């Protein structure tokens, strides 16, 4: 059987989901989404975020945490109910927060084998959404004067190809040229032969050290999980504490993200959680996807290991978009102007994607797919979590289920639901093409 493409946290991970790490973008060869749509040197026309200063200082409304107005709640319910059958996922949790209220609802099955229904309090492996946490801590350290974004990586980590030239900024915006360890064929063989194995950050970086750079630093865009693993090591070097502790003290606790955790080298998964299904496995077939729920996510580390729930992601998503509770306003404005292309073209900035005013990230690990986006024009946060990373539609490179509707565009499951919700809210999201 053809070995699956471990697109762990691919560029698709940002604007489309990345699969093994969404970490790993699905069936497409690693970086496709942002890489195919935005050059590192694209000309800035109309900025993706119209008014960064207004976004960074915007205050929440008193109604935001209350129930959604019935008309909007009904519209969202109808929209998700129509989109879910087209997505190759047993179940979904969708959460929306607007200035007029919050809506959260679960759909479908958490475990098709038992018929257990999905619930809106499930925990989810969020894959490459983790990258936004890592990038945020890096920017915090820059704001504190403990590093600069133009520091070369060899100031902190030895032996990296082009280490004296690759900067922290280029690692964060995926223009370093460093190859992703998740695309190394030997690594993929070892991983798929034993997806329960433990991987340390040093092991992952050692693999990357032996891979030839794809291009000179800053020359173009290529989504590489190696970049964000190195940023995790920079965080540990600068703070003198573990990456897990930095997450806890700098993001989880300040934002009161009580349902968010980082398992480290463990496959721990708090209850309740759904069973997640993938075609990225040696023994997976279109008729029999593999249950990847308990695969060890340690290979994703600072690029894709975080676990969270819908309510925490709503809080974090707005903080990520506005910077409030995370970054000084001036630093958040810098982040919101880091996108190289114009308003409509999806692009990638400082560990963050942007399209039509939506900023955020998609995440994927085998079995799970998550989208988290904040609408900078309308103060809207949308979270979609599904228990599958399997694309559907007119895909030519993705592994698909036997029953597949080829009359619709190719899309990972969470992205399909998110784009439908965004349109229903009157703020369409321009999704990069998935193959």
Coordinates of C-alpha atoms in Angstrom, one line a residue:
X1 CA 0.0 0.0 0.0
X2 CA 1.2 3.5 -0.8
X3 CA 2.7 5.1 2.3
X4 CA 0.6 8.0 3.5
X5 CA 1.9 11.5 3.1
X6 CA 2.6 12.8 6.6
X7 CA 1.7 16.4 6.2
X8 CA 2.1 17.2 9.7
X9 CA 1.3 20.7 10.2
X10 CA 1.5 21.9 6.8
X11 CA 1.0 25.3 5.4
X12 CA -2.3 24.0 4.9
X13 CA -2.2 23.9 8.6
X14 CA -2.8 27.5 8.7
X15 CA -5.3 28.3 6.1
X16 CA -6.3 24.8 5.5
X17 CA -5.8 22.1 8.1
X18 CA -2.5 20.4 8.3
X19 CA -2.5 16.9 9.0
X20 CA -0.1 15.2 11.2
X21 CA 0.4 18.1 13.3
X22 CA -1.8 20.3 12.0
X23 CA 0.0 19.4 12.2
X24 CA 0.1 17.3 9.2
X25 CA -1.9 18.6 6.5
X26 CA -3.7 15.8 5.0
X27 CA -3.1 14.0 1.9
X28 CA -1.2 16.7 0.1
X29 CA 2.5 16.8 0.2
X30 CA 3.5 19.1 3.0
X31 CA 3.3 22.8 2.5
X32 CA 0.7 23.7 0.1
X33 CA -1.8 26.1 1.3
X34 CA -0.1 29.3 2.1
X35 CA 3.0 28.3 0.1
X36 CA 1.0 28.1 -3.1
X37 CA -0.8 31.3 -2.6
X38 CA 1.6 33.8 -1.0
X39 CA 5.2 34.7 -1.8
X40 CA 7.3 36.0 0.9
X41 CA 7.9 39.0 -1.3
X42 CA 4.4 39.6 -2.5
X43 CA 3.5 43.2 -3.0
X44 CA 1.3 44.6 -0.2
X45 CA -1.8 46.2 -1.7
X46 CA -4.9 46.5 0.5
X47 CA -3.7 45.0 3.8
X48 CA -5.4 41.8 5.0
X49 CA -6.3 43.5 8.3
X50 CA -7.8 46.9 7.5
X51 CA -7.1 48.7 10.8
X52 CA -4.6 47.0 13.1
X53 CA -4.6 49.8 15.7
X54 CA -8.4 49.6 16.1
X55 CA -8.3 45.8 16.4
X56 CA -5.6 45.9 19.1
X57 CA -7.6 48.4 21.2
X58 CA -11.1 47.0 20.6
X59 CA -13.0 46.3 23.8
X60 CA -15.4 43.4 24.2
X61 CA -19.1 44.1 24.5
X62 CA -21.2 43.2 27.6
X63 CA -23.4 40.9 25.4
X64 CA -20.5 38.9 24.0
X65 CA -20.6 36.1 26.6
X66 CA -24.4 35.8 26.7
X67 CA -26.6 33.6 24.5
X68 CA -26.7 34.3 20.7
X69 CA -29.8 36.0 19.4
X70 CA -32.2 33.3 18.3
X71 CA -32.2 34.3 14.6
X72 CA -28.4 34.0 14.3
X73 CA -28.4 30.8 16.3
X74 CA -30.9 29.3 14.0
X75 CA -29.0 30.4 10.9
X76 CA -25.8 28.9 12.3
X77 CA -27.5 25.6 13.1
X78 CA -28.9 25.3 9.6
X79 CA -25.6 26.1 8.1
X80 CA -23.6 23.5 10.0
X81 CA -26.3 20.9 9.6
X82 CA -26.0 21.4 5.8
X83 CA -22.2 21.4 5.7
X84 CA -21.5 18.4 8.0
X85 CA -22.8 15.7 5.6
X86 CA -20.3 17.0 3.0
X87 CA -17.4 16.7 5.4
X88 CA -15.7 13.4 5.9
X89 CA -16.1 13.4 9.7
X90 CA -18.3 11.6 12.1
X91 CA -18.9 14.6 14.3
X92 CA -18.2 18.3 15.0
X93 CA -18.3 21.0 17.6
X94 CA -18.8 24.5 16.3
X95 CA -18.5 27.7 18.4
X96 CA -19.2 31.3 17.4
X97 CA -18.8 34.4 19.5
X98 CA -19.9 37.8 18.2
X99 CA -20.5 41.2 19.8
X100 CA -24.1 40.1 20.4
X101 CA -23.6 36.7 21.9
X102 CA -22.1 33.2 21.9
X103 CA -23.3 30.0 20.3
X104 CA -21.8 26.5 20.8
X105 CA -23.3 23.2 19.5
X106 CA -22.2 19.6 18.9
X107 CA -23.2 17.5 16.0
X108 CA -22.8 13.8 15.0
X109 CA -20.9 11.1 16.7
X110 CA -17.9 11.2 19.0
X111 CA -17.5 7.4 18.6
X112 CA -19.3 5.8 15.7
X113 CA -18.5 2.3 17.1
X114 CA -20.6 2.9 20.2
X115 CA -23.0 5.5 18.8
X116 CA -21.9 8.0 21.5
X117 CA -22.9 11.5 20.5
X118 CA -20.5 14.3 20.2
X119 CA -20.8 16.8 23.1
X120 CA -19.8 20.5 23.2
X121 CA -17.3 19.9 26.1
X122 CA -14.9 17.5 24.4
X123 CA -11.2 18.1 24.4
X124 CA -9.4 18.1 21.0
X125 CA -5.9 17.7 19.8
X126 CA -5.6 21.1 17.9
X127 CA -2.4 20.4 15.9
X128 CA -0.9 23.4 14.2
X129 CA -3.0 25.8 16.1
X130 CA -0.2 25.3 18.6
X131 CA 2.1 27.3 16.3
X132 CA 0.1 30.5 17.2
X133 CA 0.9 29.9 20.9
X134 CA 4.6 29.4 20.1
X135 CA 4.7 32.5 18.0
X136 CA 2.9 34.5 20.6
X137 CA 5.5 33.7 23.3
X138 CA 8.3 34.6 20.9
X139 CA 6.7 38.0 20.4
X140 CA 6.3 38.4 24.2
X141 CA 10.0 37.8 24.7
X142 CA 10.7 40.3 22.0
X143 CA 8.5 42.9 23.7
X144 CA 10.4 42.3 26.9
X145 CA 13.7 42.9 25.1
X146 CA 14.9 39.3 25.8
X147 CA 15.5 38.6 22.1
X148 CA 15.0 40.4 18.8
X149 CA 13.0 39.0 15.9
X150 CA 16.0 39.4 13.6
X151 CA 18.3 37.3 15.8
X152 CA 19.9 34.4 13.8
X153 CA 18.9 31.0 15.0
X154 CA 22.5 29.9 15.7
X155 CA 22.5 32.4 18.6
X156 CA 20.3 29.9 20.4
X157 CA 20.6 26.5 18.6
X158 CA 23.8 25.1 17.1
X159 CA 24.3 23.3 13.8
X160 CA 21.2 24.4 11.9
X161 CA 21.7 24.7 8.1
X162 CA 22.2 28.4 7.3
X163 CA 22.0 29.0 11.0
X164 CA 23.9 32.3 10.9
X165 CA 21.5 33.7 8.3
X166 CA 18.0 32.3 9.3
X167 CA 16.3 34.6 11.6
X168 CA 13.6 34.1 14.2
X169 CA 11.3 36.2 12.1
X170 CA 11.9 33.9 9.1
X171 CA 11.2 30.8 11.2
X172 CA 7.9 32.3 12.3
X173 CA 6.7 33.4 8.9
X174 CA 7.9 30.2 7.2
X175 CA 10.5 31.8 4.9
X176 CA 13.6 30.1 6.5
X177 CA 14.1 27.6 3.7
X178 CA 14.6 24.8 6.3
X179 CA 13.2 21.5 5.3
X180 CA 10.5 20.0 7.5
X181 CA 11.5 16.9 9.4
X182 CA 8.0 15.5 8.8
X183 CA 8.7 15.2 5.1
X184 CA 11.9 13.1 5.6
X185 CA 11.1 9.6 4.2
X186 CA 13.0 7.8 6.8
X187 CA 11.3 9.6 9.6
X188 CA 7.9 8.9 8.0
X189 CA 8.6 5.2 7.8
X190 CA 9.6 5.1 11.5
X191 CA 6.5 7.1 12.5
X192 CA 4.0 5.1 10.5
X193 CA 5.5 1.8 11.6
X194 CA 5.0 2.9 15.3
X195 CA 2.8 5.9 15.7
X196 CA 2.9 5.4 19.5
X197 CA 6.6 6.1 19.7
X198 CA 8.0 9.0 21.7
X199 CA 9.9 11.7 20.0
X200 CA 12.0 14.4 21.8
X201 CA 12.5 17.9 20.4
X202 CA 16.3 17.2 20.1
X203 CA 15.6 14.1 18.0
X204 CA 13.4 16.1 15.7
X205 CA 16.0 18.9 15.3
X206 CA 18.7 16.3 14.7
X207 CA 16.7 15.1 11.7
X208 CA 16.3 18.6 10.4
X209 CA 20.0 19.3 10.8
X210 CA 20.7 16.6 8.2
X211 CA 18.2 17.9 5.6
X212 CA 19.4 20.3 2.8
X213 CA 17.8 23.7 2.8
X214 CA 15.1 24.2 0.2
X215 CA 16.2 27.8 -0.7
X216 CA 18.1 30.7 0.8
X217 CA 16.6 32.4 3.9
X218 CA 13.9 34.9 3.0
X219 CA 13.7 33.9 -0.6
X220 CA 10.2 32.4 -0.6
X221 CA 7.6 30.7 1.5
X222 CA 7.6 27.0 2.5
X223 CA 5.6 25.6 5.5
X224 CA 8.0 23.7 7.7
X225 CA 7.3 22.2 11.1
X226 CA 11.1 22.4 11.7
X227 CA 10.7 26.2 12.0
X228 CA 8.3 26.0 15.0
X229 CA 10.2 23.3 16.8
X230 CA 13.2 25.6 16.7
X231 CA 11.2 28.4 18.1
X232 CA 10.2 26.2 21.0
X233 CA 13.8 25.6 21.7
X234 CA 14.5 29.3 21.5
X235 CA 11.8 29.8 24.2
X236 CA 13.4 27.3 26.5
X237 CA 16.9 28.8 26.0
X238 CA 15.7 32.4 26.6
X239 CA 13.4 31.7 29.5
X240 CA 15.3 29.0 31.2
X241 CA 12.1 27.0 31.7
X242 CA 10.4 24.2 29.8
X243 CA 8.2 25.0 26.8
X244 CA 5.3 23.5 28.8
X245 CA 5.9 25.9 31.7
X246 CA 6.2 28.9 29.4
X247 CA 2.8 28.0 27.9
X248 CA 1.3 27.7 31.3
X249 CA 2.6 30.9 32.8
X250 CA 2.4 33.1 29.8
X251 CA -0.8 32.0 28.1
X252 CA -2.9 29.3 29.8
X253 CA -3.0 31.0 33.2
X254 CA -3.3 34.6 32.2
X255 CA -6.2 33.8 29.9
X256 CA -7.7 31.3 32.3
X257 CA -7.6 28.5 29.8
X258 CA -8.5 25.8 32.3
X259 CA -9.3 23.3 29.5
X260 CA -6.1 23.7 27.6
X261 CA -3.1 21.5 28.2
X262 CA 0.2 20.3 26.7
X263 CA 0.9 16.6 27.1
X264 CA 4.7 16.7 26.4
X265 CA 6.1 13.3 25.7
X266 CA 2.8 11.6 26.6
X267 CA -0.2 10.5 24.6
X268 CA -2.4 11.6 27.5
X269 CA -5.8 12.8 26.4
X270 CA -8.3 14.2 29.0
X271 CA -11.9 13.0 29.0
X272 CA -14.3 13.6 27.4
X273 CA -12.7 13.3 24.0
X274 CA -13.9 12.0 20.6
X275 CA -12.4 9.1 18.7
X276 CA -10.5 10.5 15.7
X277 CA -10.1 8.8 12.3
X278 CA -7.5 9.1 9.6
X279 CA -6.4 7.6 6.3
X280 CA -2.8 8.4 7.2
X281 CA -1.8 4.9 8.4
X282 CA -0.1 1.9 6.9
X283 CA -3.2 -0.2 7.3
X284 CA -5.9 2.4 6.5
X285 CA -8.2 1.9 3.5
X286 CA -11.0 4.1 2.1
X287 CA -13.5 1.7 3.6
X288 CA -11.7 1.4 6.9
X289 CA -10.1 4.5 8.3
X290 CA -7.8 4.0 11.2
X291 CA -8.6 5.2 14.8
X292 CA -5.6 7.4 15.6
X293 CA -7.0 8.8 18.9
X294 CA -4.2 7.5 21.1
X295 CA -1.2 8.0 18.7
X296 CA 1.6 9.8 20.5
X297 CA 1.7 13.5 19.4
X298 CA 5.2 14.2 20.8
X299 CA 6.6 14.5 17.3
X300 CA 4.6 17.7 17.1
X301 CA 5.9 19.4 20.2
X302 CA 5.9 23.2 19.9
X303 CA 4.4 22.9 16.4
X304 CA 1.4 20.8 17.2
X305 CA 0.8 19.2 20.6
X306 CA -1.7 21.4 22.4
X307 CA -5.1 20.0 23.6
X308 CA -8.0 22.4 24.1
X309 CA -11.8 22.7 24.0
X310 CA -14.2 25.0 22.2
X311 CA -14.8 27.4 25.0
X312 CA -11.1 27.9 25.7
X313 CA -10.5 28.4 22.0
X314 CA -13.1 31.1 21.8
X315 CA -11.3 33.0 24.5
X316 CA -7.9 32.4 23.0
X317 CA -9.0 33.1 19.5
X318 CA -10.1 36.6 20.4
X319 CA -7.0 37.2 22.4
X320 CA -4.9 36.0 19.5
X321 CA -6.7 38.4 17.1
X322 CA -6.6 41.5 19.3
X323 CA -3.5 40.7 21.3
X324 CA -5.4 41.6 24.5
X325 CA -4.1 39.7 27.4
X326 CA -1.1 38.5 25.4
X327 CA 0.9 41.3 23.7
X328 CA 1.3 45.1 24.0
X329 CA -0.8 46.9 21.4
X330 CA 2.2 48.0 19.4
X331 CA 3.5 44.4 19.1
X332 CA 0.1 43.1 18.1
X333 CA -0.1 45.8 15.4
X334 CA 3.2 44.6 14.1
X335 CA 1.9 41.0 14.0
X336 CA -1.3 42.1 12.2
X337 CA 0.8 43.8 9.5
X338 CA 3.2 40.9 9.0
X339 CA 1.1 39.4 6.2
X340 CA 2.9 39.8 2.8
X341 CA -0.1 39.7 0.4
X342 CA -3.2 41.8 0.0
X343 CA -6.8 41.6 1.3
X344 CA -8.2 38.6 -0.5
X345 CA -5.2 36.4 -1.1
X346 CA -4.6 34.0 1.8
X347 CA -1.2 34.7 3.3
X348 CA 1.0 33.8 6.3
X349 CA 2.6 36.2 8.8
X350 CA 4.1 35.8 12.2
X351 CA 2.9 32.2 13.1
X352 CA -0.5 33.3 11.9
X353 CA -2.6 33.1 8.7
X354 CA -4.8 35.8 7.2
X355 CA -7.5 35.9 4.5
X356 CA -10.1 38.6 4.0
X357 CA -9.7 40.0 7.4
X358 CA -9.8 36.6 9.2
X359 CA -6.7 35.8 11.2
X360 CA -5.9 32.5 12.8
X361 CA -4.8 29.0 12.0
X362 CA -5.9 25.5 11.1
X363 CA -4.6 22.5 12.9
X364 CA -4.5 18.8 12.0
X365 CA -3.1 15.7 13.6
X366 CA -4.1 12.2 12.4
X367 CA -7.7 11.8 13.5
X368 CA -8.4 15.5 14.3
X369 CA -8.9 18.8 12.4
X370 CA -9.5 22.2 14.0
X371 CA -10.0 25.7 12.6
X372 CA -9.6 28.8 14.8
X373 CA -10.2 32.2 13.3
X374 CA -10.9 35.8 14.4
X375 CA -12.7 38.3 12.1
X376 CA -10.8 41.5 12.6
X377 CA -13.5 43.7 10.9
X378 CA -16.4 42.4 12.9
X379 CA -15.0 41.1 16.2
X380 CA -16.2 37.5 15.5
X381 CA -14.4 34.3 16.7
X382 CA -15.2 31.0 15.1
X383 CA -14.0 27.5 16.3
X384 CA -14.6 24.3 14.4
X385 CA -13.4 20.9 15.8
X386 CA -14.0 17.6 14.0
X387 CA -12.8 14.1 14.7
X388 CA -11.3 13.3 11.3
X389 CA -8.5 14.7 9.1
X390 CA -9.9 13.2 5.9
X391 CA -10.6 15.5 3.0
X392 CA -13.7 15.2 0.8
X393 CA -14.7 16.5 -2.6
X394 CA -12.8 16.7 -5.9
X395 CA -9.4 15.9 -4.4
X396 CA -6.7 14.6 -6.7
X397 CA -3.9 14.1 -4.1
X398 CA -5.7 13.4 -0.9
X399 CA -6.7 9.9 0.2
X400 CA -10.5 9.8 0.2
X401 CA -13.3 7.7 1.6
X402 CA -15.0 5.3 -0.8
X403 CA -18.2 7.3 -0.7
X404 CA -17.1 10.8 -1.8
X405 CA -19.0 13.6 -3.5
X406 CA -16.7 14.8 -6.3
X407 CA -19.1 17.6 -7.3
X408 CA -17.9 19.8 -4.4
X409 CA -14.5 21.4 -4.0
X410 CA -11.8 19.5 -2.2
X411 CA -11.6 20.5 1.5
X412 CA -10.6 19.1 4.9
X413 CA -13.6 18.7 7.2
X414 CA -13.2 21.5 9.6
X415 CA -12.3 23.9 6.8
X416 CA -15.5 23.0 4.9
X417 CA -17.7 23.7 7.9
X418 CA -15.8 26.9 8.8
X419 CA -16.1 28.4 5.3
X420 CA -19.8 27.7 5.4
X421 CA -20.2 29.4 8.8
X422 CA -18.1 32.4 7.7
X423 CA -20.3 33.0 4.6
X424 CA -23.4 32.7 6.7
X425 CA -22.1 35.4 9.0
X426 CA -21.6 37.7 6.0
X427 CA -17.8 37.5 6.2
X428 CA -16.7 35.0 3.5
X429 CA -13.3 33.4 4.0
X430 CA -11.1 32.9 1.0
X431 CA -9.8 29.4 1.3
X432 CA -6.7 28.4 -0.6
X433 CA -7.3 25.6 -3.1
X434 CA -6.9 22.1 -1.8
X435 CA -5.9 19.3 -4.2

